[in-house]
Tab-separated table of C-alpha atoms in Angstrom:
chain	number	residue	atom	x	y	z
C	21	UNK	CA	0.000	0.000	0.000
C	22	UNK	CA	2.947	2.045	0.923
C	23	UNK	CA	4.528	1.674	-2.171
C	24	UNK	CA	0.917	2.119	-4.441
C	25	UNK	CA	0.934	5.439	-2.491
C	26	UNK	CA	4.523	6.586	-3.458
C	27	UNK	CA	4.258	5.514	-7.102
C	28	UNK	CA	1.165	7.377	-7.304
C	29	UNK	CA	2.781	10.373	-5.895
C	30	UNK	CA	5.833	10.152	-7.946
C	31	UNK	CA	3.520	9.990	-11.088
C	32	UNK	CA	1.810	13.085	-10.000
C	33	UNK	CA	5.260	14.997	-9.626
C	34	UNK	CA	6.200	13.185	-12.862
C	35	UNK	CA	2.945	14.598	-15.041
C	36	UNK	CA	2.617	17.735	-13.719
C	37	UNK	CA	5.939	19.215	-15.122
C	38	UNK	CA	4.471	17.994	-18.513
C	39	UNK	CA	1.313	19.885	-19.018
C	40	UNK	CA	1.324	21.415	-22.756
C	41	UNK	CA	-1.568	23.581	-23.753
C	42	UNK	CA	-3.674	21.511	-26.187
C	43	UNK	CA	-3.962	23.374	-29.787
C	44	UNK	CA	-7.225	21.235	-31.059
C	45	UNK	CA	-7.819	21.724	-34.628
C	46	UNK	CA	-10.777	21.487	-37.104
C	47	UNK	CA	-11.461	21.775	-40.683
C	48	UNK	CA	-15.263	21.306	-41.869
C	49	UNK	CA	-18.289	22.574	-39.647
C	50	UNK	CA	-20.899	20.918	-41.741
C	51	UNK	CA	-22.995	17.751	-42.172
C	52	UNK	CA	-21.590	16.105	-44.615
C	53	UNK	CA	-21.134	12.253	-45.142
C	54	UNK	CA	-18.352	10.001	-47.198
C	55	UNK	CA	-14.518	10.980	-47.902
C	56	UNK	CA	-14.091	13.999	-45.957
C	57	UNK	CA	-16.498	13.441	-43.142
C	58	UNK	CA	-12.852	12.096	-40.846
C	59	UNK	CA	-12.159	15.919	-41.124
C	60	UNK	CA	-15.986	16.938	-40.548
C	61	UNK	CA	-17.741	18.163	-37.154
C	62	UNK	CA	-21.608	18.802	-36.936
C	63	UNK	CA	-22.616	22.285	-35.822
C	64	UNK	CA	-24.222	20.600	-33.206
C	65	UNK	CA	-21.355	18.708	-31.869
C	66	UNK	CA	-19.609	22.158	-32.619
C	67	UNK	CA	-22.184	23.727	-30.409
C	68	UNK	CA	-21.510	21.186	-27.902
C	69	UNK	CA	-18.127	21.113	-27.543
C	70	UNK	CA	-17.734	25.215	-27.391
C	71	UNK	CA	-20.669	25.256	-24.708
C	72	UNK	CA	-18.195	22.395	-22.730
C	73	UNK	CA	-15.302	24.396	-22.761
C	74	UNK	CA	-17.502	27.451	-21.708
C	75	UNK	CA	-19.125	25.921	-18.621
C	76	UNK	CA	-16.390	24.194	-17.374
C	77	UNK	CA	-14.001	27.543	-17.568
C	78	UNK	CA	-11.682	26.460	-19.881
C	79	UNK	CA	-8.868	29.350	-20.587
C	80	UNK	CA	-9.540	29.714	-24.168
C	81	UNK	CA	-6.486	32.395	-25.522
C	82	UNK	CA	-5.382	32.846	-28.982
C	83	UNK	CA	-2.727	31.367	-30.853
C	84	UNK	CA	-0.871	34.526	-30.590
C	85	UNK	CA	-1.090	34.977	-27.013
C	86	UNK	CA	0.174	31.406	-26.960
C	87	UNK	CA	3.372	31.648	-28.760
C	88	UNK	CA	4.162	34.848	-27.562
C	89	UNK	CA	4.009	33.483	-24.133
C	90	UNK	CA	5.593	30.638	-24.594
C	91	UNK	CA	8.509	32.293	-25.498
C	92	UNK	CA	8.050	34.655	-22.647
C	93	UNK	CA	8.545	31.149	-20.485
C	94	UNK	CA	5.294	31.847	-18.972
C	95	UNK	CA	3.479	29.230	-16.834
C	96	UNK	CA	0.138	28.297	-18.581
C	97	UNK	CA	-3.480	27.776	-16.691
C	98	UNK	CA	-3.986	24.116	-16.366
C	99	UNK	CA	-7.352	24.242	-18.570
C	100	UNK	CA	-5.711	26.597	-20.987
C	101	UNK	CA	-6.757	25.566	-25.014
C	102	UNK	CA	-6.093	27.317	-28.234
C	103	UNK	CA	-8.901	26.601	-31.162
C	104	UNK	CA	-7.194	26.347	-35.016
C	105	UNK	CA	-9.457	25.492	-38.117
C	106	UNK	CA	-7.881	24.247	-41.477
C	107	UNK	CA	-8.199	24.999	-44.920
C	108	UNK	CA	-10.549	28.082	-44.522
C	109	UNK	CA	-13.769	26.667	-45.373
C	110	UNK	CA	-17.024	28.798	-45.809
C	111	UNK	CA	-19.099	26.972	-43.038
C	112	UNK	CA	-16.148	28.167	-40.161
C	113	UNK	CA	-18.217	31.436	-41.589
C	114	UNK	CA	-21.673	30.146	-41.291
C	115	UNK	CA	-20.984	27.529	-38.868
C	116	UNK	CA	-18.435	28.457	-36.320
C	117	UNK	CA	-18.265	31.776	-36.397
C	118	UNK	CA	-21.590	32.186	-34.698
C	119	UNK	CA	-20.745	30.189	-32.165
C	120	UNK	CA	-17.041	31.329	-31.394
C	121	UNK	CA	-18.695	35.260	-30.472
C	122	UNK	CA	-21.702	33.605	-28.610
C	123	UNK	CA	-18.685	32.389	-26.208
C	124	UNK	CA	-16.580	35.251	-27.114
C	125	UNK	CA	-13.408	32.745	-27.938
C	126	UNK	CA	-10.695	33.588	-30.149
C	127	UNK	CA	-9.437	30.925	-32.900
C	128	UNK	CA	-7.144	30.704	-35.550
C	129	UNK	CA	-8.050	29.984	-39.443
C	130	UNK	CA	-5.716	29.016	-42.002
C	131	UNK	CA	-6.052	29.415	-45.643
C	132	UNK	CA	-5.421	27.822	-48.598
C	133	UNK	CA	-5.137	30.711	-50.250
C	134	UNK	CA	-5.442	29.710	-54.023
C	135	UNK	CA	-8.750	28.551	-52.688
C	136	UNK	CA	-10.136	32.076	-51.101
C	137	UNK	CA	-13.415	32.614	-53.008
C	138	UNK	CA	-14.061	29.318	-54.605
C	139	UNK	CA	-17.169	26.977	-53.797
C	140	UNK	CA	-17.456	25.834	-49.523
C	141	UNK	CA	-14.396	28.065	-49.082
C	142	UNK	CA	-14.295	31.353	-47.437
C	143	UNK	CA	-14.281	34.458	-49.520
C	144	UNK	CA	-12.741	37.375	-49.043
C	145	UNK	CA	-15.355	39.887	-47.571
C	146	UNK	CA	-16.236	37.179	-44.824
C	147	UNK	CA	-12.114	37.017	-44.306
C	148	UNK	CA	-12.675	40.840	-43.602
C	149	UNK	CA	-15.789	40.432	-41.214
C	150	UNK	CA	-14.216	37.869	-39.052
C	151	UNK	CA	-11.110	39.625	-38.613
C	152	UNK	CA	-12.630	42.405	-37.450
C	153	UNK	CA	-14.431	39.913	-34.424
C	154	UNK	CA	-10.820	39.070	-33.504
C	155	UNK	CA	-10.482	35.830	-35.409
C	156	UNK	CA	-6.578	35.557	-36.764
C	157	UNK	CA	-5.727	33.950	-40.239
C	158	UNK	CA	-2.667	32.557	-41.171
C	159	UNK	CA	-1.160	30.529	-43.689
C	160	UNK	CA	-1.820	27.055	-44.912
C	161	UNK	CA	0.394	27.106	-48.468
C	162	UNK	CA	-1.132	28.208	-51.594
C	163	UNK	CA	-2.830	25.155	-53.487
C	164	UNK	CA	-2.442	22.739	-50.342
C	165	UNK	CA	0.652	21.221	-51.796
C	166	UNK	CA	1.915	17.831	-49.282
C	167	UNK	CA	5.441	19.790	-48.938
C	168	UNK	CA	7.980	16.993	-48.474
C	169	UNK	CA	6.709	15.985	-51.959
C	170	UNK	CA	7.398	19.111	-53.446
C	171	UNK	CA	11.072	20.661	-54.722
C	172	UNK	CA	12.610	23.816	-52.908
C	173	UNK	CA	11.335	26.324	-55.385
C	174	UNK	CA	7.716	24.882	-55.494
C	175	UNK	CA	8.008	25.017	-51.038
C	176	UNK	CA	9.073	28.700	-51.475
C	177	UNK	CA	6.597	29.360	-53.799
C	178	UNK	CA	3.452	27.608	-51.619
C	179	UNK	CA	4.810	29.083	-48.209
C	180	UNK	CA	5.755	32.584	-49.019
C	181	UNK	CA	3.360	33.205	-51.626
C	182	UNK	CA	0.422	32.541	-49.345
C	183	UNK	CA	2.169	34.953	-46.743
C	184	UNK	CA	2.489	37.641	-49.051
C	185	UNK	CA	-1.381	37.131	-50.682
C	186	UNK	CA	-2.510	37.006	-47.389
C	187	UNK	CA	-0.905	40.137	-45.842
C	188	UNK	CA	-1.517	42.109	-49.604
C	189	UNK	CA	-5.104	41.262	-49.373
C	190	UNK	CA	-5.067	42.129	-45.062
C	191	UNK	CA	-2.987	44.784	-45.193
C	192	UNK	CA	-0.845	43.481	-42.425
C	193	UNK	CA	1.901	40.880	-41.417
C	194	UNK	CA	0.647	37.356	-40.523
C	195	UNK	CA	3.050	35.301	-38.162
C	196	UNK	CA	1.566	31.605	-38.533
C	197	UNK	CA	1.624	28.972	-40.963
C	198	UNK	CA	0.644	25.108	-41.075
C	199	UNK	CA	1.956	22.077	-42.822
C	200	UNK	CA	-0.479	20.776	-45.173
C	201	UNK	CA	-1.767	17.262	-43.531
C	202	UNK	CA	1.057	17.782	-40.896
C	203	UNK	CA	4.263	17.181	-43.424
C	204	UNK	CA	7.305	18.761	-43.369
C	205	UNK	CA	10.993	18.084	-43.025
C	206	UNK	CA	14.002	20.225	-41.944
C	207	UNK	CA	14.348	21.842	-45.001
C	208	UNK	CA	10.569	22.757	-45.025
C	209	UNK	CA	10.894	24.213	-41.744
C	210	UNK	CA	13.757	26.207	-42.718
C	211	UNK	CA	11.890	27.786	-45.785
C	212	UNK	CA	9.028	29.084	-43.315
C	213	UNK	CA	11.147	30.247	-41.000
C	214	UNK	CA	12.625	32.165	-43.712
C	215	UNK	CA	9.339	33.570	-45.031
C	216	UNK	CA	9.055	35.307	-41.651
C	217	UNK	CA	6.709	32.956	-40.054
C	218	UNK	CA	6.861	32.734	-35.873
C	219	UNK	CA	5.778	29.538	-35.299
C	220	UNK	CA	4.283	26.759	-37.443
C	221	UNK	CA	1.466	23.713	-36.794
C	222	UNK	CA	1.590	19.783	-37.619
C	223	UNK	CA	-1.077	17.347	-36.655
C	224	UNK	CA	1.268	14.842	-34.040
C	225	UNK	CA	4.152	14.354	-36.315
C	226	UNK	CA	6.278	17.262	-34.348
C	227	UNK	CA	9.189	15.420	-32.688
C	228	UNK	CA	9.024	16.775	-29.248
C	229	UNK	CA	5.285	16.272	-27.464
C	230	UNK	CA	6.019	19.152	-25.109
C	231	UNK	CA	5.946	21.617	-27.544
C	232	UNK	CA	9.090	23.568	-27.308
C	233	UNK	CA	9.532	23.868	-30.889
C	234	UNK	CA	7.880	26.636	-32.329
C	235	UNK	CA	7.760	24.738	-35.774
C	236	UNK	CA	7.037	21.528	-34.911
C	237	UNK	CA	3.928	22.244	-32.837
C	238	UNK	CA	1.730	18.850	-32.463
C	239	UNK	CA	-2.005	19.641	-32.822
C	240	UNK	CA	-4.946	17.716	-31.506
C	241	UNK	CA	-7.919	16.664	-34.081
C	242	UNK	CA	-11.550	17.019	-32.952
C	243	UNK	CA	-13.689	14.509	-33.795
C	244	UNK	CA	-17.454	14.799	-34.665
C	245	UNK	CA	-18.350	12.030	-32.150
C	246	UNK	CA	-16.294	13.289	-29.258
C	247	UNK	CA	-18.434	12.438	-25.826
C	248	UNK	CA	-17.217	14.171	-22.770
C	249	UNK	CA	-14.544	11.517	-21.990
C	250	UNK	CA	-12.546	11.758	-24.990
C	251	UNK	CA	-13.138	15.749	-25.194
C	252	UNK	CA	-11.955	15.868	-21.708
C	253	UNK	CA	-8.817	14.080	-22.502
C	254	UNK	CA	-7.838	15.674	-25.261
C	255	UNK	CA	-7.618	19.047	-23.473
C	256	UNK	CA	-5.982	17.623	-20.872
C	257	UNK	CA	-3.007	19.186	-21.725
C	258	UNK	CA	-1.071	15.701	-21.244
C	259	UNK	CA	-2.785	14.189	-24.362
C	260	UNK	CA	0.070	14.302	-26.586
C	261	UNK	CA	2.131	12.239	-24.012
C	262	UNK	CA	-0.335	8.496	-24.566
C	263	UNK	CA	-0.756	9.183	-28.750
C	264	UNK	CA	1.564	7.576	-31.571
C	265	UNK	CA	4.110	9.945	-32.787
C	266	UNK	CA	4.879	10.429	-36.517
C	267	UNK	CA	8.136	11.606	-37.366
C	268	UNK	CA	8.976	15.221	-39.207
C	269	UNK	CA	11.595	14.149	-41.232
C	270	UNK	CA	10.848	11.036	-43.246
C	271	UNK	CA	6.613	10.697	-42.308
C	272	UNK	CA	4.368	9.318	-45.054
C	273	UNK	CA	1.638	11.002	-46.182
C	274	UNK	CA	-1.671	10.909	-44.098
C	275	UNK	CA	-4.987	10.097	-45.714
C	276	UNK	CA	-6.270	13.307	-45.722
C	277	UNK	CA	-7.578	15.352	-48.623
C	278	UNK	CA	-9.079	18.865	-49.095
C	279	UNK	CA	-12.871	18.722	-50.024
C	280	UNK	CA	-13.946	20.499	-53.443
C-alpha cells in the first residue's frame, strides 16, 4: 500500500511538469457524409463542444497569445486551449463563427489561399468580417501542396506566396503557418522560418510532445463524435504524451484530402 501510495505520488510529480496547452484543430463545420467526413464536425457537436469548454471555464487564448508566451517562459493555466481550423472553409463562416462570439473565444483559421473565393471556401469579404471579431488567419500554403513531396522552389513558392497574398489582401503581417496534412521536413521548416513565419502547426508528427519547438507544434484533431470523456482528454493538456508519434523528417503522407 505504501509503495501504491509513493508511485502514485511520484507519477503526479512526474505529469505535472508535462502539461502542454492543447492546440485542437478542425477543418469542416458541416454535415456532410463520405470521404471527408474524418475531417468533418456537426454544428451541433460544434455547439456542444464550445458550450463544454464554456461551462467548465476552460482558458480559451489565442494562438498569438500562446506563442508569444511561450517564449516569454510563462506558466500556462492548467485548462488553458487554443482553437485552429484548417483549410478556410465557408461553413467556419456560417458555422463556427456564430458560435465562437456567442462564447466570445478567439481561434485561428488558415487558408489555402489559391482557394479564397471558390465553392465551400471562405471568400474574401467574410475574411474581412471575421477579422474584425478578432479571429486571426494565417497561412496554410497556396494550393495545399503535401510539402515533403514538393522541390525547394515549389516550397518557397506555396509558403511565401500565401504569406504575401494574405498580408496584400489584409494589409498586415501574418506570423503563422501550417503544414499541409502535418508534413514537413528540416528543409521545409527552414523555408518558413525564412518567409518570416513565428511559429508553425503539424497534426502529431512534431518530434518533441512538449511543444518547445515553435515549428514543430503537435495539434490535436476534434472529432465529430467526441463524448465528454474523450473531449476531456484531449484538453488535458497531457494528451500528446499516450498518442503515436509520426516523425517530421521522413513521415508518409496521411490520408487526408481537401474537399472540393
Amino acid at each position: 500500500m505504501v509503495f501504491l501510495c509513493v508511485a502514485l505520488f511520484g507519477f503526479i510529480l512526474w505529469m505535472r511538469d508535462r502539461y502542454v496547452v492543447p492546440i485542437i484543430t478542425y477543418h469542416n463545420v458541416a454535415l456532410q457524409k463520405g470521404i471527408y467526413s474524418l475531417n468533418n464536425v456537426s454544428p451541433a457537436s460544434f455547439s456542444w463542444q464550445m458550450k463544454f469548454l464554456s461551462k467548465h471555464h476552460y482558458n480559451v487564448i489565442s494562438f498569438d497569445d500562446y506563442v508569444q508566451d511561450v517564449k516569454k517562459g510563462v506558466a500556462f493555466r492548467k485548462n488553458t486551449v487554443v482553437i485552429h481550423f484548417d483549410d478556410g472553409y465557408e461553413d467556419n463562416y456560417t458555422q463556427a463563427f456564430p458560435v465562437l462570439k456567442e462564447y466570445r473565444f478567439p481561434a485561428s483559421i488558415f487558408l489555402i489561399t489559391d482557394s479564397i473565393g471558390k465553392e465551400h471556401f471562405l471568400n474574401w469579404s467574410q475574411i474581412h468580417e471575421m477579422e474584425k471579431s478578432g479571429i486571426e488567419f494565417g497561412a496554410h500554403t497556396r494550393r495545399h501542396a503535401y510539402l515533403p513531396e514538393v522541390n525547394h522552389d515549389v516550397a518557397v513558392d506555396e509558403i511565401a506566396g500565401s504569406k504575401r497574398i494574405i498580408e496584400d489582401r489584409l494589409g498586415h503581417p501574418i506570423k503563422y503557418f501550417v503544414y499541409p496534412s502535418g508534413g514537413f521536413t528540416d528543409e521545409i521548416k527552414g523555408v518558413v522560418m525564412q518567409a518570416g513565419f513565428q511559429a508553425a502547426g503539424t497534426t502529431n508528427r512534431g518530434r518533441d510532445v512538449f511543444n518547445r519547438d515553435l515549428f514543430e507544434l503537435n495539434r490535436i484533431r476534434v472529432k465529430n463524435k467526441e463524448n465528454a470523456l474523450t473531449f476531456w482528454a484531449k484538453l488535458s493538456g497531457y494528451y500528446n504524451l499516450f498518442r503515436a508519434s509520426r516523425c517530421g523528417e521522413h513521415c508518409r503522407k496521411e490520408t487526408y484530402a481537401v474537399s472540393p
